Amino acid sequence: MIRMGIVGYGNLGRGTESAIMQNPDTSLYGIFSRRDPSTVKTVSGANVYNLDDILNHKGNIDVLIICGGSATDLPVQTPYLAEYFNVVDSFDTHAKIPEHFMNVDSAAKKGKNVAMISVGWDPGMFSLNRLYGEVILPEGKDYTFWGKGVSQGHSDAIRRIEGVIDARQYTIPVNSAVESVRKGENPELTTRQKHTRLCYVVAEENADKDRIEKEIVTMPNYFADYDTTVNFISAEEMKRDHSGIPHGGMVIRSGKTGMNKENTHIIEYNLKLDSNPEFTSSVIVAFARAAVRMSKEGISGCKTVFDVPPAYLSPKSAESLRKNLL
Amino acid sequence: MIRMGIVGYGNLGRGTESAIMQNPDTSLYGIFSRRDPSTVKTVSGANVYNLDDILNHKGNIDVLIICGGSATDLPVQTPYLAEYFNVVDSFDTHAKIPEHFMNVDSAAKKGKNVAMISVGWDPGMFSLNRLYGEVILPEGKDYTFWGKGVSQGHSDAIRRIEGVIDARQYTIPVNSAVESVRKGENPELTTRQKHTRLCYVVAEENADKDRIEKEIVTMPNYFADYDTTVNFISAEEMKRDHSGIPHGGMVIRSGKTGMNKENTHIIEYNLKLDSNPEFTSSVIVAFARAAVRMSKEGISGCKTVFDVPPAYLSPKSAESLRKNLL
């Protein structure tokens, strides 16, 4: 059994707990939290330890799954922990990946561990599909669409507006844009042409809804470049209709082959996810398995999904994979 | 530049010739044919050599792409050539892959070469997606649909019927089955429920069309288990409307997560290909690049798509991949 530890117990931590239980060869050693362990109740009944004591558990853990946020947790936690453990994180600030890689790489090499960063679906499976698409069809173009799904960052941005009690923001791909890409038309698409934003807002009783709506649709970076729809709903409707954390999207590669580029090919990788954190953590657990295997082979340093031979993700033998999946 | 050789100059060989020219870091050393080289005219003007002389070219070739058929060519050619060259083939008789692997593995190890077998889209990219789907969603089910596309084997089977001049067979996924899978309904599907077969036949002038149709739809293995439609057309219509070799299909993984399996996730990998051989050879050339890189690292033996770290498929540096695709 591969003994896994979880650092941080939010949505992603709980998803990881569940994913570890779904796999035949992985077991959950425990959860490490910054909170007082006696106050943390785990879904599975797993042990909870204080994150400050984590180095005392070194011998009992094959790989740590770090479930913190990309803004402030992971840039500190992953380099620190990679010196002592094999680790996996889901660092998703695309622009800062090279910097994060460098920090984690030197720590992991120092400790002779494998540290797999930016695992999940984007970055993660979508990245893999951008890579596979580009190497197969070098003369082509790729498109990533997200949604329909809840964007946590955009929902939070709305919640910070005065008079807003709760909010949920759905990112939705523009259907005509997707269809044009699928037809191989290789459109040039602006931000506005690719996605729309749909917001559900619970406002305070006497709040000025017109002002709230205007603040949302004009908000720079988050909404100003998009066609945004704002719906005001009650707290009951929010709870009833918008409690889930669905997401998804697609990576489409469109490319040409042939001596005269006469043939068009479309590769589409499409995800429809009921639970964003549970799917993300399911990807993470598979790559955590691979991290342990790579570590046992003497490999160390920072790795990404691009570095993992797919067979390493599976608990099955290479022979069985060839026989049953190839 | 990675110097590539092509063995066999049919549709796949020509597709490979074109794919090598589309990649910035690959060059075509020459084509090896069993035919008299003076009778083989290549599209690109590449040199043609007699296959019997291939060992004399050993020092000039980094990897050979073997473009023969799986029935009789590859079981002989791949093990033989793997002793002297890094090789890639697209062996696609799924049931015989373990046997082919064993034969090729010992030859490649003897010659200290990398031999990558069963590369293409199925086996190949579809296999990879079956694997990624299974490791991410271990509690789930996967479905492979083929088409709409031309099946060469089925077209050939019709051509062998008395009174048939030419034939083209399209494999078509049943739309209601695909939609049910996409909804996460996890249907149990019989062969008949997954695909239909659509045939276009050019018959001899006085042929008994009823007999031909009956022979087609009742043909064991090929058609008897399917709903098959037969259309008789003229030779002109065949040439005008059915000269292409399109194909495609999809691998769909449907799985559940959550402590109570309350969340459903759908992963779909979908291909729409104008030219089956050109797409297949585009995949092959990317994996040939990886084969050369693995060989330079001292790896030898038989490998499949499951063994290749995705980054090895790209001419770009790991740094560039992380910065631009992750």
XYZ file of C-alpha atoms in Angstrom:
652
model
C 0.000 0.000 0.000
C 1.114 3.523 -0.779
C 0.759 5.592 2.390
C -0.491 9.076 1.643
C -0.752 12.152 3.812
C -2.973 15.152 3.143
C -1.937 18.700 4.009
C -4.925 21.018 4.390
C -8.525 19.960 4.776
C -10.728 22.125 2.592
C -12.673 21.007 -0.494
C -9.555 19.614 -2.168
C -8.403 17.845 0.998
C -11.782 16.171 1.375
C -11.783 15.187 -2.299
C -8.341 13.645 -1.858
C -9.494 11.727 1.214
C -12.293 10.245 -0.862
C -10.046 9.525 -3.874
C -7.483 7.686 -1.725
C -10.278 5.413 -0.495
C -11.348 4.649 -4.083
C -7.962 3.275 -5.096
C -6.967 -0.309 -4.290
C -3.310 0.383 -3.531
C -3.439 3.646 -1.593
C -4.105 4.265 2.080
C -4.600 7.471 4.021
C -2.102 7.865 6.852
C -3.568 11.100 8.111
C -4.503 14.690 7.574
C -2.268 17.596 8.601
C -4.005 20.822 9.476
C -3.074 24.236 10.791
C -6.190 24.068 12.902
C -6.285 22.394 16.327
C -6.639 18.693 15.366
C -9.306 18.129 18.002
C -11.578 20.549 16.137
C -11.229 18.876 12.736
C -13.746 16.143 12.022
C -12.843 14.056 8.983
C -15.407 12.395 6.760
C -13.615 9.040 6.816
C -12.550 9.161 10.454
C -8.910 9.565 9.420
C -6.364 10.749 11.994
C -5.727 14.476 12.129
C -2.344 15.865 13.130
C -0.966 19.321 13.671
C 0.888 20.519 10.600
C 3.685 21.807 12.849
C 4.509 18.217 13.851
C 4.635 16.824 10.333
C 8.367 16.047 10.298
C 7.826 13.558 13.127
C 5.738 11.454 10.741
C 8.352 11.258 8.000
C 8.897 7.496 8.146
C 5.205 6.716 7.850
C 4.361 8.587 4.674
C 5.283 7.723 1.075
C 3.851 10.887 -0.442
C 2.196 14.053 0.803
C -0.628 15.676 -1.090
C -0.593 19.395 -0.435
C -4.106 20.788 -0.766
C -3.534 24.466 0.000
C -4.240 27.473 -2.194
C -1.941 28.721 -4.940
C -1.894 32.339 -3.787
C -0.165 32.018 -0.415
C -0.049 28.374 0.801
C 1.679 26.410 -1.945
C 4.540 28.833 -2.721
C 5.655 28.285 0.893
C 4.453 24.767 1.735
C 5.565 22.868 -1.351
C 9.237 23.950 -1.327
C 9.395 23.454 2.447
C 7.823 19.982 2.468
C 9.579 18.768 -0.712
C 12.819 18.684 1.237
C 11.419 16.005 3.555
C 8.742 14.157 1.596
C 7.678 13.169 -1.876
C 4.920 15.687 -2.554
C 2.221 16.563 -5.071
C 0.486 19.904 -5.360
C -2.032 21.526 -7.704
C -0.373 24.935 -8.051
C -2.484 26.657 -10.688
C -1.185 30.201 -11.127
C -0.040 29.553 -14.694
C 2.214 32.604 -14.963
C 4.160 31.693 -11.827
C 4.766 28.025 -12.631
C 8.404 28.533 -13.784
C 9.254 30.320 -10.515
C 7.440 27.727 -8.389
C 9.206 24.955 -10.310
C 12.634 26.390 -9.542
C 11.958 26.766 -5.826
C 10.493 23.296 -5.504
C 13.157 21.684 -7.664
C 16.084 22.727 -5.519
C 14.310 21.679 -2.313
C 13.304 18.298 -3.736
C 16.791 17.618 -5.053
C 18.297 18.546 -1.698
C 16.039 16.027 0.030
C 16.269 13.492 -2.835
C 12.492 13.514 -3.205
C 10.081 13.721 -6.116
C 7.874 16.816 -6.070
C 5.105 16.861 -8.654
C 3.583 20.301 -9.143
C 0.553 21.709 -10.937
C -1.402 18.447 -11.068
C -5.134 18.488 -11.718
C -7.075 19.225 -14.868
C -5.901 22.740 -15.750
C -3.011 22.727 -15.200
C -2.852 18.960 -15.558
C -4.924 16.918 -17.972
C -5.643 19.978 -20.144
C -1.912 20.717 -20.280
C -1.227 17.142 -21.368
C -3.797 17.468 -24.109
C -2.336 20.769 -25.295
C 1.024 18.973 -25.493
C -0.237 15.821 -27.218
C -2.222 17.974 -29.657
C 0.744 20.128 -30.559
C 3.185 17.277 -31.128
C 0.743 15.332 -33.293
C -0.437 18.315 -35.343
C 2.478 20.764 -35.353
C 0.744 22.955 -37.925
C -2.360 23.886 -36.032
C -3.897 25.878 -33.269
C -5.259 24.965 -29.867
C -8.170 26.344 -27.965
C -9.011 25.906 -24.301
C -12.567 26.567 -23.175
C -13.645 26.390 -19.540
C -17.082 25.595 -18.207
C -19.864 25.447 -17.737
C -18.559 25.672 -14.208
C -18.188 27.586 -10.994
C -15.226 29.915 -10.759
C -14.308 30.297 -7.102
C -12.192 33.387 -7.737
C -14.950 35.219 -9.567
C -17.562 34.241 -6.978
C -15.278 35.601 -4.245
C -14.780 38.847 -6.157
C -18.532 39.422 -6.230
C -18.853 38.611 -2.523
C -16.482 41.463 -1.724
C -18.947 44.018 -3.180
C -20.894 46.014 -0.597
C -24.416 44.746 -0.104
C -23.672 41.221 -1.384
C -24.340 38.322 0.989
C -23.469 35.441 -1.334
C -22.604 34.891 -4.974
C -21.929 32.167 -7.479
C -20.305 32.785 -10.860
C -20.505 30.357 -13.768
C -18.053 30.549 -16.645
C -19.745 29.415 -19.860
C -18.093 28.759 -23.238
C -19.750 30.554 -26.161
C -21.354 27.812 -28.190
C -20.848 29.399 -31.603
C -17.121 29.786 -30.880
C -16.813 26.135 -29.839
C -18.677 25.010 -32.952
C -16.459 27.104 -35.211
C -13.354 25.539 -33.659
C -14.827 22.047 -34.015
C -15.415 22.716 -37.697
C -11.721 23.486 -38.162
C -12.345 27.125 -39.028
C -9.447 28.253 -36.777
C -11.172 31.452 -35.664
C -9.300 34.270 -33.938
C -11.317 34.735 -30.764
C -11.284 37.635 -28.329
C -11.815 37.065 -24.629
C -15.424 38.192 -25.028
C -16.035 35.791 -27.908
C -14.843 32.731 -25.986
C -16.722 32.838 -22.679
C -19.680 34.497 -21.011
C -20.098 34.953 -17.262
C -23.328 34.187 -15.451
C -23.705 35.420 -11.873
C -26.193 34.583 -9.154
C -26.202 37.061 -6.300
C -27.923 37.148 -2.923
C -28.128 40.817 -1.915
C -28.907 42.466 1.394
C -32.530 43.447 1.754
C -32.180 47.145 1.043
C -29.139 46.967 -1.180
C -28.998 48.980 -4.386
C -29.144 46.200 -6.943
C -28.442 48.452 -9.889
C -25.210 49.581 -8.270
C -24.193 45.991 -7.449
C -24.865 44.868 -10.998
C -22.874 47.763 -12.399
C -19.975 47.081 -10.056
C -19.914 43.480 -11.204
C -20.101 43.960 -14.967
C -17.490 46.755 -14.974
C -15.011 45.052 -12.640
C -11.597 45.063 -14.390
C -9.909 41.697 -15.178
C -12.793 39.712 -13.709
C -15.823 40.872 -15.730
C -15.197 43.990 -17.826
C -13.948 42.011 -20.846
C -16.905 39.625 -20.845
C -20.609 39.633 -21.516
C -21.862 39.204 -17.985
C -25.372 38.436 -16.785
C -26.368 39.101 -13.189
C -29.359 37.432 -11.548
C -30.497 38.312 -8.055
C -31.892 35.348 -6.159
C -32.842 34.501 -2.585
C -30.596 32.714 -0.099
C -32.934 29.714 -0.350
C -32.607 29.571 -4.140
C -28.826 29.829 -3.824
C -28.732 26.896 -1.468
C -31.188 24.827 -3.493
C -29.851 25.413 -7.007
C -26.193 26.394 -6.654
C -24.617 24.274 -3.937
C -22.571 22.098 -6.272
C -19.094 22.848 -7.577
C -19.407 21.572 -11.149
C -16.872 22.460 -13.799
C -15.363 21.207 -17.013
C -14.335 22.457 -20.380
C -12.380 21.354 -23.384
C -9.047 21.525 -25.138
C -9.424 21.413 -28.905
C -6.514 21.082 -31.311
C -7.238 21.802 -34.933
C -4.513 21.083 -37.441
C -3.680 20.331 -41.050
C -1.697 17.547 -42.680
C -0.832 16.491 -46.200
C 1.626 17.734 -48.775
C -0.747 20.597 -49.571
C -2.250 20.853 -46.065
C -5.424 19.533 -47.607
C -6.607 17.498 -44.621
C -8.001 18.866 -41.379
C -8.029 16.999 -38.092
C -9.799 17.893 -34.874
C -8.747 16.507 -31.500
C -11.074 17.339 -28.634
C -10.572 16.540 -24.959
C -13.755 17.304 -23.081
C -14.521 17.196 -19.355
C -17.905 17.373 -17.637
C -17.385 17.330 -13.906
C -19.986 17.234 -11.154
C -17.351 18.175 -8.600
C -14.288 20.176 -9.519
C -12.354 19.408 -6.304
C -13.151 15.686 -6.374
C -12.021 15.329 -9.977
C -8.888 17.375 -9.337
C -7.979 15.231 -6.365
C -8.642 12.057 -8.359
C -6.030 13.201 -10.872
C -3.666 14.102 -8.030
C -3.861 10.676 -6.384
C -2.953 8.949 -9.663
C 0.089 11.205 -10.080
C 1.006 10.701 -6.419
C 1.251 6.980 -7.179
C 3.616 7.813 -10.040
C 5.672 10.134 -7.803
C 6.291 7.315 -5.340
C 7.301 4.950 -8.101
C 9.678 7.479 -9.644
C 11.169 8.154 -6.224
C 11.774 4.434 -5.671
C 13.670 4.387 -8.963
C 16.032 7.005 -7.588
C 14.599 9.963 -9.468
C 14.431 13.278 -7.618
C 13.532 16.893 -8.265
C 10.488 18.791 -9.407
C 8.323 17.057 -12.007
C 5.126 17.886 -13.848
C 2.517 15.813 -15.674
C 4.739 16.119 -18.772
C 7.448 14.004 -17.128
C 5.362 11.000 -16.116
C 5.234 7.867 -18.271
C 1.485 7.119 -18.308
C 2.016 3.514 -17.157
C 3.381 4.855 -13.847
C -0.075 6.225 -13.026
C -1.642 2.802 -12.857
C -1.538 0.163 -10.126
C -1.616 -2.492 -12.863
C 1.430 -4.172 -14.378
C 2.802 -3.041 -17.731
C 1.842 -6.451 -19.092
C -1.757 -6.092 -18.009
C -1.976 -2.579 -19.432
C -0.679 -3.749 -22.821
C -3.067 -6.677 -22.873
C -6.196 -4.850 -21.749
C -5.905 -1.165 -22.624
C -3.535 -0.884 -25.582
C 17.961 16.830 -37.086
C 16.521 13.397 -36.404
C 17.099 11.260 -39.487
C 14.148 9.024 -40.210
C 13.726 6.151 -42.627
C 10.429 4.796 -43.894
C 9.862 1.108 -44.611
C 6.990 0.555 -47.026
C 5.395 3.150 -49.245
C 1.645 2.750 -49.157
C -0.856 5.190 -47.617
C 0.879 5.142 -44.237
C 4.330 5.536 -45.776
C 3.179 8.557 -47.764
C 1.515 10.026 -44.664
C 4.779 9.586 -42.758
C 6.745 11.256 -45.540
C 4.452 14.256 -45.253
C 4.521 14.291 -41.419
C 8.338 14.236 -41.324
C 8.356 17.332 -43.531
C 5.944 19.139 -41.184
C 8.231 18.823 -38.167
C 11.095 21.265 -37.604
C 13.586 18.739 -36.214
C 13.035 15.679 -38.405
C 14.429 14.839 -41.817
C 13.648 12.014 -44.207
C 16.707 9.966 -45.083
C 14.898 7.710 -47.508
C 12.208 5.180 -48.245
C 12.842 1.437 -48.262
C 10.640 -0.627 -50.523
C 10.350 -4.226 -51.610
C 9.631 -2.909 -55.091
C 12.352 -2.021 -57.580
C 13.375 1.479 -56.376
C 13.448 2.802 -59.925
C 9.698 2.160 -60.173
C 8.770 4.016 -56.956
C 8.069 7.710 -57.378
C 7.910 9.576 -54.085
C 5.774 12.648 -53.503
C 8.628 14.624 -51.927
C 11.356 13.370 -54.224
C 12.930 11.406 -51.360
C 15.485 8.720 -52.148
C 14.166 5.196 -52.537
C 16.245 2.161 -51.617
C 15.766 -1.550 -51.851
C 14.616 -2.958 -48.539
C 17.102 -5.810 -48.942
C 19.988 -3.326 -48.653
C 18.722 -1.585 -45.519
C 21.519 -2.753 -43.205
C 24.021 -0.841 -45.357
C 22.317 2.380 -44.288
C 22.531 1.732 -40.548
C 24.815 4.645 -39.707
C 22.621 7.181 -41.478
C 19.312 6.544 -39.747
C 18.263 7.448 -36.189
C 14.902 5.701 -36.349
C 12.984 3.608 -38.856
C 9.244 3.936 -39.238
C 7.809 0.634 -40.389
C 4.665 1.209 -42.408
C 3.677 -2.335 -43.315
C 0.462 -4.183 -42.495
C -0.219 -5.904 -39.188
C -1.312 -9.207 -40.705
C 1.915 -10.361 -42.326
C 4.476 -7.511 -42.613
C 4.989 -6.219 -39.088
C 5.213 -9.565 -37.235
C 8.303 -10.270 -39.376
C 9.728 -6.823 -40.134
C 9.602 -5.207 -36.702
C 11.478 -7.941 -34.777
C 14.009 -8.239 -37.599
C 14.702 -4.510 -37.938
C 14.599 -3.797 -34.173
C 17.883 -5.641 -33.835
C 19.620 -3.051 -36.036
C 17.650 0.179 -35.703
C 15.431 2.133 -33.380
C 12.007 1.442 -34.879
C 8.365 2.455 -34.582
C 5.418 0.501 -35.939
C 1.631 0.765 -35.790
C 0.847 -2.894 -35.139
C -2.907 -2.894 -34.554
C -4.037 -6.475 -34.077
C -5.022 -5.881 -30.449
C -5.225 -9.557 -29.480
C -1.691 -10.261 -30.687
C 0.034 -7.286 -29.059
C 1.486 -9.320 -26.136
C 3.057 -11.810 -28.562
C 4.366 -9.066 -30.848
C 5.760 -7.243 -27.816
C 7.742 -10.296 -26.703
C 9.268 -10.912 -30.120
C 10.200 -7.281 -30.621
C 11.477 -6.838 -27.060
C 14.115 -9.537 -27.276
C 15.326 -8.332 -30.675
C 15.509 -4.706 -29.531
C 17.354 -5.616 -26.343
C 19.820 -7.711 -28.322
C 20.572 -4.755 -30.564
C 20.310 -2.209 -27.705
C 17.631 -0.315 -29.599
C 14.281 1.197 -28.701
C 11.342 -0.370 -30.561
C 8.031 1.401 -30.097
C 5.064 -0.704 -31.186
C 1.353 -0.112 -31.755
C 1.619 3.645 -32.216
C -1.211 5.555 -33.872
C -4.653 6.422 -32.596
C -6.141 3.004 -31.827
C -3.937 1.495 -30.583
C -2.186 4.680 -29.570
C -3.924 7.869 -28.487
C -7.146 5.992 -27.701
C -5.161 3.558 -25.540
C -3.591 6.462 -23.666
C -7.012 7.911 -23.025
C -8.352 4.582 -21.815
C -5.410 4.501 -19.395
C -5.684 8.118 -18.196
C -9.450 7.671 -17.787
C -9.082 4.519 -15.716
C -6.429 5.862 -13.358
C -8.321 9.099 -12.710
C -11.742 7.483 -12.285
C -11.048 3.957 -11.011
C -14.740 3.379 -10.341
C -16.130 3.784 -13.813
C -16.509 2.348 -17.245
C -14.988 3.215 -20.565
C -16.454 3.145 -24.018
C -14.678 3.298 -27.349
C -16.663 4.287 -30.429
C -15.168 4.335 -33.921
C -16.246 6.453 -36.850
C -17.691 7.869 -38.813
C -14.925 6.413 -40.902
C -13.754 4.039 -43.568
C -12.819 0.563 -42.416
C -10.266 -0.831 -44.843
C -10.745 -4.401 -43.617
C -14.494 -4.330 -44.070
C -14.219 -2.676 -47.485
C -11.793 -5.405 -48.543
C -14.141 -8.117 -47.281
C -16.914 -6.793 -49.525
C -14.564 -6.588 -52.495
C -13.912 -10.311 -52.239
C -17.588 -11.082 -52.943
C -18.312 -12.319 -56.445
C -19.713 -9.615 -58.705
C -18.271 -6.734 -56.650
C -15.915 -4.329 -58.446
C -15.317 -1.869 -55.635
C -16.622 -1.179 -52.135
C -16.321 1.285 -49.285
C -17.539 0.569 -45.779
C -18.199 3.259 -43.174
C -18.379 2.416 -39.491
C -20.797 4.766 -37.730
C -21.359 5.117 -33.970
C -24.997 4.894 -32.902
C -25.881 8.373 -31.748
C -28.315 7.355 -29.010
C -25.654 5.079 -27.487
C -23.061 7.870 -27.502
C -25.528 10.286 -25.919
C -26.430 7.809 -23.191
C -22.745 7.347 -22.346
C -22.186 11.115 -22.315
C -25.040 11.476 -19.839
C -23.275 9.087 -17.471
C -25.976 6.432 -17.767
C -23.330 3.674 -18.066
C -25.391 1.580 -20.497
C -24.560 -2.035 -21.262
C -24.249 -2.010 -25.047
C -24.213 -4.924 -27.448
C -22.117 -4.812 -30.596
C -25.251 -3.958 -32.567
C -26.165 -1.111 -30.249
C -22.781 0.602 -30.560
C -22.138 0.848 -34.304
C -23.892 0.567 -37.632
C -22.213 -0.270 -40.925
C -22.885 1.617 -44.137
C -21.646 0.114 -47.395
C -21.267 1.556 -50.888
C -20.800 -1.060 -53.565
C -19.984 -0.919 -57.264
C -21.302 -4.154 -58.794
C -20.647 -5.760 -62.154
C -23.267 -4.913 -64.726
C -25.254 -8.123 -64.550
C -24.492 -9.043 -60.988
C -27.230 -10.317 -58.698
C -27.475 -7.388 -56.295
C -29.837 -9.171 -53.924
C -27.327 -11.975 -53.494
C -24.465 -9.521 -52.962
C -26.422 -7.615 -50.355
C -27.358 -10.817 -48.580
C -23.759 -12.028 -48.605
C -22.653 -8.747 -47.059
C -25.202 -8.434 -44.275
C -24.852 -12.070 -43.199
C -21.044 -12.196 -43.302
C -19.859 -13.557 -39.935
C -17.591 -11.334 -37.765
C -17.662 -8.505 -40.272
C -21.358 -7.681 -40.622
C -23.698 -10.306 -39.132
C -23.700 -8.682 -35.688
C -24.463 -5.198 -37.013
C -27.281 -3.308 -38.645
C -25.845 -2.946 -42.119
C -27.054 -0.815 -44.989
C -25.925 -1.542 -48.540
C -26.096 1.056 -51.308
C -25.215 0.210 -54.907
C -23.582 3.103 -56.720
C -21.711 3.685 -59.967
C -17.933 3.693 -60.315
C -18.124 7.442 -60.982
C -20.061 8.071 -57.781
C -17.548 5.973 -55.858
C -14.691 8.036 -57.171
C -16.468 11.352 -56.685
C -17.937 10.812 -53.208
C -15.832 8.166 -51.501
C -12.175 8.751 -52.369
C -11.178 10.049 -48.943
C -10.049 7.960 -45.997
C -11.703 9.818 -43.116
C -12.000 8.291 -39.687
C -12.293 9.177 -36.043
C -14.156 8.180 -32.970
C -14.085 8.669 -29.256
C -13.024 7.201 -25.947
C -15.389 8.131 -23.143
C -14.721 7.411 -19.467
C -17.656 7.751 -17.146
C -16.962 7.460 -13.437
C -18.144 8.321 -9.960
C -16.430 10.017 -7.022
C -17.376 11.109 -3.536
C -17.889 9.273 -0.271
C -21.306 8.142 -1.505
C -20.385 8.070 -5.212
C -22.699 11.004 -5.604
C -20.733 12.799 -8.308
C -20.446 11.757 -11.939
C -17.630 12.804 -14.255
C -17.374 12.350 -18.001
C -14.044 12.446 -19.838
C -14.313 12.375 -23.619
C -11.469 12.185 -26.115
C -12.831 12.764 -29.598
C -11.115 12.591 -32.986
C -12.419 13.811 -36.342
C -9.890 12.953 -39.005
C -9.955 13.833 -42.695
C -7.220 11.301 -43.361
C -6.728 8.247 -41.189
C -3.226 7.394 -42.506
C -1.969 10.975 -42.278
C -3.142 11.358 -38.687
C -1.732 7.964 -37.731
C 1.638 8.832 -39.211
C 1.608 12.219 -37.466
C 1.290 10.385 -34.151
C 4.028 7.975 -35.192
C 6.536 10.705 -36.030
C 6.079 12.303 -32.586
C 6.704 8.956 -30.895
C 9.677 8.293 -33.193
C 11.218 11.487 -31.793
C 10.700 10.092 -28.286
C 12.189 6.729 -29.290
C 15.410 8.407 -30.415
C 15.622 10.405 -27.204
C 15.037 7.334 -25.048
C 17.659 5.439 -27.031
C 20.197 8.221 -26.472
C 19.551 7.893 -22.739
C 20.592 4.258 -22.933
C 17.118 2.757 -22.774
C 16.465 -0.313 -24.925
C 13.725 -2.852 -25.546
C 10.152 -2.763 -26.722
C 8.091 0.223 -25.601
C 4.544 1.404 -26.121
C 2.792 4.764 -25.819
C 2.306 3.950 -22.120
C 6.057 4.152 -21.490
C 6.768 7.556 -22.989
C 6.952 10.665 -20.802
C 4.865 13.157 -22.813
C 7.640 15.782 -22.804
C 9.783 13.393 -24.880
C 7.339 13.783 -27.779
C 8.115 17.457 -28.233
C 11.052 19.184 -29.894
C 10.716 21.948 -27.292
C 12.651 22.136 -24.040
C 11.051 21.081 -20.772
C 11.322 24.694 -19.656
C 9.430 25.970 -22.667
C 6.728 23.325 -22.252
C 6.184 24.269 -18.614
C 6.043 27.965 -19.449
C 3.750 27.748 -22.467
C 1.621 24.605 -22.225
C 1.300 23.723 -18.550
